[in-house]
mmCIF file of C-alpha atoms in Angstrom:
data_model
loop_
_atom_site.group_PDB
_atom_site.id
_atom_site.type_symbol
_atom_site.label_atom_id
_atom_site.label_comp_id
_atom_site.label_asym_id
_atom_site.label_seq_id
_atom_site.Cartn_x
_atom_site.Cartn_y
_atom_site.Cartn_z
ATOM 1 C CA MET A 26 -0.022 0.051 -0.045
ATOM 2 C CA SER A 27 1.236 3.526 -0.726
ATOM 3 C CA LEU A 28 1.798 5.735 2.295
ATOM 4 C CA LEU A 29 0.719 9.456 2.126
ATOM 5 C CA ALA A 30 -0.173 9.510 -1.477
ATOM 6 C CA GLY A 31 0.049 13.051 -2.805
ATOM 7 C CA CYS A 32 2.526 14.260 -0.234
ATOM 8 C CA MET A 33 5.997 13.331 -1.367
ATOM 9 C CA SER A 34 7.934 13.268 -4.593
ATOM 10 C CA SER A 35 10.161 10.725 -6.330
ATOM 11 C CA SER A 36 13.542 11.472 -7.727
ATOM 12 C CA GLN A 37 12.558 10.609 -11.201
ATOM 13 C CA ASP A 38 13.055 13.158 -13.807
ATOM 14 C CA SER A 39 9.317 13.463 -14.913
ATOM 15 C CA MET A 40 7.227 16.435 -13.615
ATOM 16 C CA PRO A 41 4.632 15.115 -11.217
ATOM 17 C CA GLU A 42 0.967 15.755 -12.112
ATOM 18 C CA LEU A 43 -0.790 18.485 -10.225
ATOM 19 C CA HIS A 44 -3.100 17.253 -7.398
ATOM 20 C CA ASP A 45 -5.238 18.896 -4.785
ATOM 21 C CA SER A 46 -3.443 19.087 -1.538
ATOM 22 C CA HIS A 47 -6.502 17.864 0.284
ATOM 23 C CA GLN A 48 -6.609 14.543 -1.499
ATOM 24 C CA ARG A 49 -4.684 11.716 0.063
ATOM 25 C CA GLY A 50 -4.890 8.180 -1.160
ATOM 26 C CA VAL A 51 -4.538 5.378 1.459
ATOM 27 C CA GLY A 52 -5.506 1.624 1.326
ATOM 28 C CA THR A 53 -7.851 1.111 4.253
ATOM 29 C CA SER A 54 -10.050 3.195 6.517
ATOM 30 C CA ASP A 55 -7.802 2.412 9.502
ATOM 31 C CA GLN A 56 -4.730 3.446 7.598
ATOM 32 C CA ALA A 57 -6.401 6.472 6.278
ATOM 33 C CA SER A 58 -7.359 7.562 9.859
ATOM 34 C CA GLN A 59 -3.612 7.077 10.963
ATOM 35 C CA VAL A 60 -2.357 9.076 8.004
ATOM 36 C CA GLU A 61 -4.838 11.945 8.742
ATOM 37 C CA GLU A 62 -3.899 11.846 12.444
ATOM 38 C CA ALA A 63 -0.325 12.078 11.563
ATOM 39 C CA ILE A 64 -0.746 15.019 9.125
ATOM 40 C CA SER A 65 -2.560 16.992 11.875
ATOM 41 C CA ILE A 66 0.090 16.530 14.613
ATOM 42 C CA GLY A 67 1.978 19.670 15.366
ATOM 43 C CA GLY A 68 1.242 21.459 12.198
ATOM 44 C CA HIS A 69 -1.270 23.561 10.257
ATOM 45 C CA ASP A 70 -3.045 23.133 6.856
ATOM 46 C CA LEU A 71 -0.548 23.902 4.178
ATOM 47 C CA THR A 72 -1.411 26.244 1.310
ATOM 48 C CA LEU A 73 0.603 24.229 -1.128
ATOM 49 C CA ASN A 74 0.431 20.938 -3.032
ATOM 50 C CA ALA A 75 3.611 18.833 -2.213
ATOM 51 C CA LEU A 76 3.235 15.603 -4.134
ATOM 52 C CA GLY A 77 4.857 12.580 -5.926
ATOM 53 C CA ASN A 78 5.559 8.917 -5.468
ATOM 54 C CA LEU A 79 6.124 7.218 -2.259
ATOM 55 C CA VAL A 80 8.901 5.080 -0.941
ATOM 56 C CA LEU A 81 7.531 3.171 2.086
ATOM 57 C CA GLU A 82 4.850 0.495 2.351
ATOM 58 C CA SER A 83 2.906 -1.397 5.021
ATOM 59 C CA LEU A 84 3.922 0.858 7.979
ATOM 60 C CA ALA A 85 1.680 0.415 10.995
ATOM 61 C CA ARG A 86 2.145 3.966 12.578
ATOM 62 C CA TYR A 87 3.227 7.301 11.433
ATOM 63 C CA TRP A 88 4.312 10.661 12.879
ATOM 64 C CA GLY A 89 4.298 14.130 11.172
ATOM 65 C CA SER A 90 4.064 17.791 11.233
ATOM 66 C CA SER A 91 3.629 20.637 8.664
ATOM 67 C CA TYR A 92 7.150 20.064 7.391
ATOM 68 C CA LYS A 93 8.346 16.579 7.758
ATOM 69 C CA VAL A 94 6.840 13.049 8.109
ATOM 70 C CA GLY A 95 8.469 9.814 8.908
ATOM 71 C CA ALA A 96 7.908 6.437 10.438
ATOM 72 C CA GLU A 97 8.584 4.962 13.818
ATOM 73 C CA GLY A 98 12.083 3.424 13.875
ATOM 74 C CA GLY A 99 14.020 6.321 12.689
ATOM 75 C CA LEU A 100 13.394 6.216 9.024
ATOM 76 C CA VAL A 101 12.535 9.784 7.782
ATOM 77 C CA ILE A 102 10.961 10.547 4.365
ATOM 78 C CA PRO A 103 12.445 13.647 2.610
ATOM 79 C CA GLU A 104 11.156 17.175 3.896
ATOM 80 C CA TRP A 105 7.932 18.499 2.273
ATOM 81 C CA PRO A 106 8.189 21.861 0.471
ATOM 82 C CA ALA A 107 7.043 24.862 2.646
ATOM 83 C CA LEU A 108 6.126 27.980 1.029
ATOM 84 C CA GLY A 109 7.098 31.296 2.796
ATOM 85 C CA SER A 110 6.022 34.877 2.360
ATOM 86 C CA LEU A 111 3.505 35.778 -0.367
ATOM 87 C CA THR A 112 3.560 39.391 -1.499
ATOM 88 C CA VAL A 113 1.054 41.058 -3.743
ATOM 89 C CA GLU A 114 1.932 44.439 -5.218
ATOM 90 C CA ALA A 115 -0.845 44.577 -7.920
ATOM 91 C CA PRO A 116 -3.687 44.861 -8.198
ATOM 92 C CA LEU A 117 -4.252 46.782 -4.943
ATOM 93 C CA ASP A 118 -6.354 49.617 -3.582
ATOM 94 C CA VAL A 119 -3.509 52.098 -3.940
ATOM 95 C CA ALA A 120 -5.068 55.503 -4.665
ATOM 96 C CA LEU A 121 -8.699 55.893 -3.319
ATOM 97 C CA ASN A 122 -8.525 53.889 -0.166
ATOM 98 C CA ASP A 123 -12.153 52.878 -0.615
ATOM 99 C CA ASN A 124 -11.650 49.094 -0.172
ATOM 100 C CA LEU A 125 -12.199 48.635 -4.004
ATOM 101 C CA ILE A 126 -9.744 48.256 -6.820
ATOM 102 C CA HIS A 127 -10.700 50.709 -9.630
ATOM 103 C CA ILE A 128 -9.061 49.934 -12.966
ATOM 104 C CA CYS A 129 -9.650 52.324 -15.820
ATOM 105 C CA MET A 130 -8.521 51.960 -19.490
ATOM 106 C CA ASN A 131 -9.007 54.153 -22.564
ATOM 107 C CA ARG A 132 -9.655 57.233 -20.385
ATOM 108 C CA ILE A 133 -8.435 60.837 -20.743
ATOM 109 C CA GLY A 134 -7.724 63.031 -17.738
ATOM 110 C CA PRO A 135 -7.364 62.202 -14.077
ATOM 111 C CA PRO A 136 -10.176 59.683 -13.501
ATOM 112 C CA ASN A 137 -10.969 58.345 -10.014
ATOM 113 C CA CYS A 138 -8.983 55.261 -10.510
ATOM 114 C CA ASP A 139 -6.263 53.185 -8.617
ATOM 115 C CA TYR A 140 -4.831 52.246 -12.161
ATOM 116 C CA LEU A 141 -5.053 54.008 -15.488
ATOM 117 C CA MET A 142 -4.111 51.697 -18.344
ATOM 118 C CA ASN A 143 -3.546 53.717 -21.409
ATOM 119 C CA THR A 144 -5.024 51.801 -24.462
ATOM 120 C CA VAL A 145 -6.262 52.928 -27.852
ATOM 121 C CA GLN A 146 -9.570 51.006 -27.698
ATOM 122 C CA PRO A 147 -11.836 49.475 -24.996
ATOM 123 C CA SER A 148 -9.471 46.578 -24.174
ATOM 124 C CA ILE A 149 -9.121 44.825 -20.787
ATOM 125 C CA ARG A 150 -5.886 44.750 -19.244
ATOM 126 C CA LEU A 151 -5.012 44.055 -15.525
ATOM 127 C CA PRO A 152 -1.944 44.760 -13.612
ATOM 128 C CA LEU A 153 -0.288 41.792 -11.769
ATOM 129 C CA LYS A 154 2.772 41.852 -9.620
ATOM 130 C CA GLY A 155 3.847 39.819 -6.660
ATOM 131 C CA SER A 156 6.374 37.224 -5.366
ATOM 132 C CA ILE A 157 6.380 33.951 -3.236
ATOM 133 C CA SER A 158 9.201 32.543 -1.391
ATOM 134 C CA VAL A 159 10.110 28.980 -0.227
ATOM 135 C CA SER A 160 11.103 28.583 3.421
ATOM 136 C CA SER A 161 12.151 24.912 3.227
ATOM 137 C CA SER A 162 15.420 23.558 1.757
ATOM 138 C CA HIS A 163 13.854 23.383 -1.663
ATOM 139 C CA VAL A 164 14.385 25.894 -4.399
ATOM 140 C CA PHE A 165 12.313 26.888 -7.501
ATOM 141 C CA ASP A 166 13.178 24.600 -10.470
ATOM 142 C CA GLU A 167 14.655 26.903 -13.176
ATOM 143 C CA ALA A 168 14.887 24.223 -15.765
ATOM 144 C CA VAL A 169 11.138 23.367 -15.465
ATOM 145 C CA ILE A 170 10.168 27.050 -15.446
ATOM 146 C CA THR A 171 12.307 27.541 -18.548
ATOM 147 C CA GLN A 172 10.499 24.547 -20.297
ATOM 148 C CA ILE A 173 7.012 25.824 -19.320
ATOM 149 C CA ARG A 174 7.861 29.212 -20.805
ATOM 150 C CA ASP A 175 9.356 27.817 -23.978
ATOM 151 C CA ASP A 176 6.588 25.422 -24.564
ATOM 152 C CA LEU A 177 3.929 28.011 -24.140
ATOM 153 C CA ASN A 178 5.775 30.371 -26.529
ATOM 154 C CA MET A 179 5.728 27.592 -29.130
ATOM 155 C CA GLY A 180 1.981 26.900 -28.484
ATOM 156 C CA VAL A 181 2.520 23.644 -26.720
ATOM 157 C CA PRO A 182 -0.275 23.179 -24.116
ATOM 158 C CA ARG A 183 1.084 23.103 -20.439
ATOM 159 C CA PRO A 184 -1.822 22.239 -18.032
ATOM 160 C CA ASP A 185 0.776 22.642 -15.181
ATOM 161 C CA ALA A 186 1.295 26.337 -15.952
ATOM 162 C CA GLY A 187 -1.722 27.508 -13.981
ATOM 163 C CA PHE A 188 -4.514 29.797 -15.257
ATOM 164 C CA LEU A 189 -5.611 33.427 -15.289
ATOM 165 C CA LYS A 190 -9.241 34.186 -15.822
ATOM 166 C CA LEU A 191 -11.670 37.069 -15.347
ATOM 167 C CA VAL A 192 -15.411 36.572 -14.817
ATOM 168 C CA LEU A 193 -17.518 39.499 -16.092
ATOM 169 C CA THR A 194 -20.861 40.654 -14.356
ATOM 170 C CA GLN A 195 -21.659 42.799 -17.578
ATOM 171 C CA VAL A 196 -20.860 41.393 -20.989
ATOM 172 C CA GLY A 197 -20.440 44.408 -23.141
ATOM 173 C CA SER A 198 -19.865 44.954 -26.833
ATOM 174 C CA GLY A 199 -17.084 42.926 -28.296
ATOM 175 C CA CYS A 200 -16.497 40.677 -25.345
ATOM 176 C CA ASP A 201 -15.419 37.223 -26.564
ATOM 177 C CA VAL A 202 -16.408 35.227 -23.274
ATOM 178 C CA THR A 203 -16.471 31.549 -22.749
ATOM 179 C CA ASP A 204 -19.073 29.757 -20.587
ATOM 180 C CA GLY A 205 -19.922 31.644 -17.512
ATOM 181 C CA ASN A 206 -19.067 35.048 -18.905
ATOM 182 C CA THR A 207 -15.269 34.355 -18.536
ATOM 183 C CA LEU A 208 -12.462 35.881 -20.242
ATOM 184 C CA VAL A 209 -9.226 33.737 -20.152
ATOM 185 C CA ALA A 210 -5.749 35.341 -20.629
ATOM 186 C CA GLY A 211 -2.983 33.311 -22.158
ATOM 187 C CA MET A 212 -0.286 32.231 -19.760
ATOM 188 C CA ALA A 213 2.624 32.709 -22.039
ATOM 189 C CA GLN A 214 2.639 36.412 -21.141
ATOM 190 C CA PHE A 215 2.635 35.534 -17.483
ATOM 191 C CA TRP A 216 5.593 33.128 -17.784
ATOM 192 C CA ASN A 217 7.617 35.389 -19.901
ATOM 193 C CA ASN A 218 7.503 37.867 -16.994
ATOM 194 C CA VAL A 219 8.503 35.416 -14.307
ATOM 195 C CA SER A 220 12.051 35.789 -12.661
ATOM 196 C CA LEU A 221 13.836 34.021 -9.810
ATOM 197 C CA SER A 222 16.178 35.559 -7.173
ATOM 198 C CA PRO A 223 19.806 34.592 -7.434
ATOM 199 C CA ASP A 224 19.463 31.910 -4.753
ATOM 200 C CA LYS A 225 16.248 30.584 -6.492
ATOM 201 C CA LYS A 226 14.381 30.878 -3.156
ATOM 202 C CA THR A 227 11.943 33.691 -4.516
ATOM 203 C CA PHE A 228 9.674 33.439 -7.521
ATOM 204 C CA SER A 229 8.381 36.688 -8.844
ATOM 205 C CA TRP A 230 5.944 38.068 -11.629
ATOM 206 C CA ASN A 231 5.592 41.457 -13.033
ATOM 207 C CA LEU A 232 2.856 42.303 -15.539
ATOM 208 C CA THR A 233 2.310 45.981 -14.985
ATOM 209 C CA ARG A 234 2.015 49.234 -17.010
ATOM 210 C CA ALA A 235 2.325 48.681 -20.692
ATOM 211 C CA ASN A 236 2.884 45.031 -20.017
ATOM 212 C CA ALA A 237 -0.323 44.435 -18.041
ATOM 213 C CA ALA A 238 -2.099 41.209 -18.649
ATOM 214 C CA VAL A 239 -4.238 41.182 -21.626
ATOM 215 C CA PHE A 240 -7.710 39.423 -21.428
ATOM 216 C CA GLU A 241 -9.543 41.089 -24.348
ATOM 217 C CA ASP A 242 -8.644 43.524 -27.127
ATOM 218 C CA SER A 243 -12.136 44.994 -27.297
ATOM 219 C CA CYS A 244 -14.741 44.487 -24.569
ATOM 220 C CA SER A 245 -16.742 47.467 -23.272
ATOM 221 C CA GLN A 246 -17.045 47.782 -19.466
ATOM 222 C CA THR A 247 -18.552 50.539 -17.440
ATOM 223 C CA GLN A 248 -18.270 50.501 -13.666
ATOM 224 C CA ALA A 249 -18.371 46.755 -13.892
ATOM 225 C CA PRO A 250 -17.470 44.526 -11.010
ATOM 226 C CA VAL A 251 -15.283 41.594 -12.063
ATOM 227 C CA ASN A 252 -14.017 38.400 -10.439
ATOM 228 C CA LEU A 253 -10.212 37.802 -11.083
ATOM 229 C CA THR A 254 -8.526 34.426 -10.425
ATOM 230 C CA LEU A 255 -4.836 33.818 -10.792
ATOM 231 C CA ARG A 256 -3.426 30.204 -10.030
ATOM 232 C CA VAL A 257 0.335 29.988 -10.264
ATOM 233 C CA ALA A 258 1.935 26.622 -10.632
ATOM 234 C CA LEU A 259 5.319 26.485 -8.627
ATOM 235 C CA PRO A 260 7.843 23.832 -9.741
ATOM 236 C CA LEU A 261 10.297 23.032 -6.890
ATOM 237 C CA VAL A 262 13.368 20.843 -6.563
ATOM 238 C CA SER A 263 15.481 19.516 -3.819
ATOM 239 C CA ALA A 264 18.361 16.920 -3.883
ATOM 240 C CA GLY A 265 17.264 15.781 -7.263
ATOM 241 C CA SER A 266 13.611 15.249 -6.304
ATOM 242 C CA ARG A 267 10.976 17.340 -8.045
ATOM 243 C CA TYR A 268 7.726 18.824 -6.566
ATOM 244 C CA LEU A 269 4.847 20.948 -7.779
ATOM 245 C CA SER A 270 3.002 23.352 -5.554
ATOM 246 C CA SER A 271 0.683 26.237 -6.335
ATOM 247 C CA ILE A 272 -0.879 29.470 -5.063
ATOM 248 C CA THR A 273 -4.284 31.031 -5.876
ATOM 249 C CA LEU A 274 -5.089 34.782 -5.853
ATOM 250 C CA SER A 275 -8.648 35.573 -6.229
ATOM 251 C CA ASN A 276 -11.682 37.860 -5.313
ATOM 252 C CA ASP A 277 -14.170 35.264 -6.765
ATOM 253 C CA PRO A 278 -16.520 34.200 -4.041
ATOM 254 C CA LEU A 279 -16.728 30.726 -5.790
ATOM 255 C CA VAL A 280 -13.010 30.234 -5.182
ATOM 256 C CA LEU A 281 -12.624 28.555 -1.754
ATOM 257 C CA ARG A 282 -9.762 29.646 0.547
ATOM 258 C CA PRO A 283 -7.427 31.436 -1.876
ATOM 259 C CA ASP A 284 -3.900 32.088 -0.703
ATOM 260 C CA TYR A 285 -4.452 35.715 -1.134
ATOM 261 C CA ALA A 286 -7.974 37.384 -1.167
ATOM 262 C CA LEU A 287 -7.996 40.239 -3.624
ATOM 263 C CA LYS A 288 -10.484 43.252 -2.984
ATOM 264 C CA ARG A 289 -13.462 43.838 -5.261
ATOM 265 C CA ILE A 290 -12.325 45.078 -8.781
ATOM 266 C CA ILE A 291 -14.241 47.670 -10.758
ATOM 267 C CA LEU A 292 -13.438 48.016 -14.527
ATOM 268 C CA THR A 293 -14.232 51.018 -16.624
ATOM 269 C CA ASN A 294 -12.818 51.288 -20.294
ATOM 270 C CA ILE A 295 -15.299 53.648 -22.075
#
């Protein structure tokens, strides 16, 4: 039987498939109870997905915390990835201090906006900027990040790249929405604006000003509330073992427990 499925990584070169951090596969109800108990001891609910293949079988009892898990008898499974500080610099309520994020496009003069995105037509562009660090011994996997970027630039689908979507409450003229009044931004632009710190312990993104994230070239919005969700995939590596975590930023009430809750966003571009 596999122990703690979905929690640890193998040292194989293949990138693990993204799983939900709250799903754990075990063989029997008694073993499942023991695993749940072990995970809850001395730790808190992680906001990351640390996953992979397992190396131990048929163990009767386990111990654990938020950062490490092992088996009685001294055998220790490698450390789980632990994410550190998450910083969001955009979008924020930076100008009006009214607990709203006002984003204006295609406007002339000094509008009452937190962000003024100069465009030649009623497009939808949103500023995104932030960073996330890792506090465990892991580092961000530069090789995988480069491969994701290269694949997306060549049009190769990467389900592990994350997603960026905007749900409209008003579908104006020219809005090319999918089901649920949703605009989806391409992730190539996001990954082309990702950088790592020299020690590879901090992952940053910067899509601001003229390089703001593009959702639609022509889509009329007037004082329209919108729901933004950004899910960022985070490839990690330690001692040859690869891991995949993620963070979610959102103001969508349908997104449960985002890692960062954005304030309400109001769009105007006409």
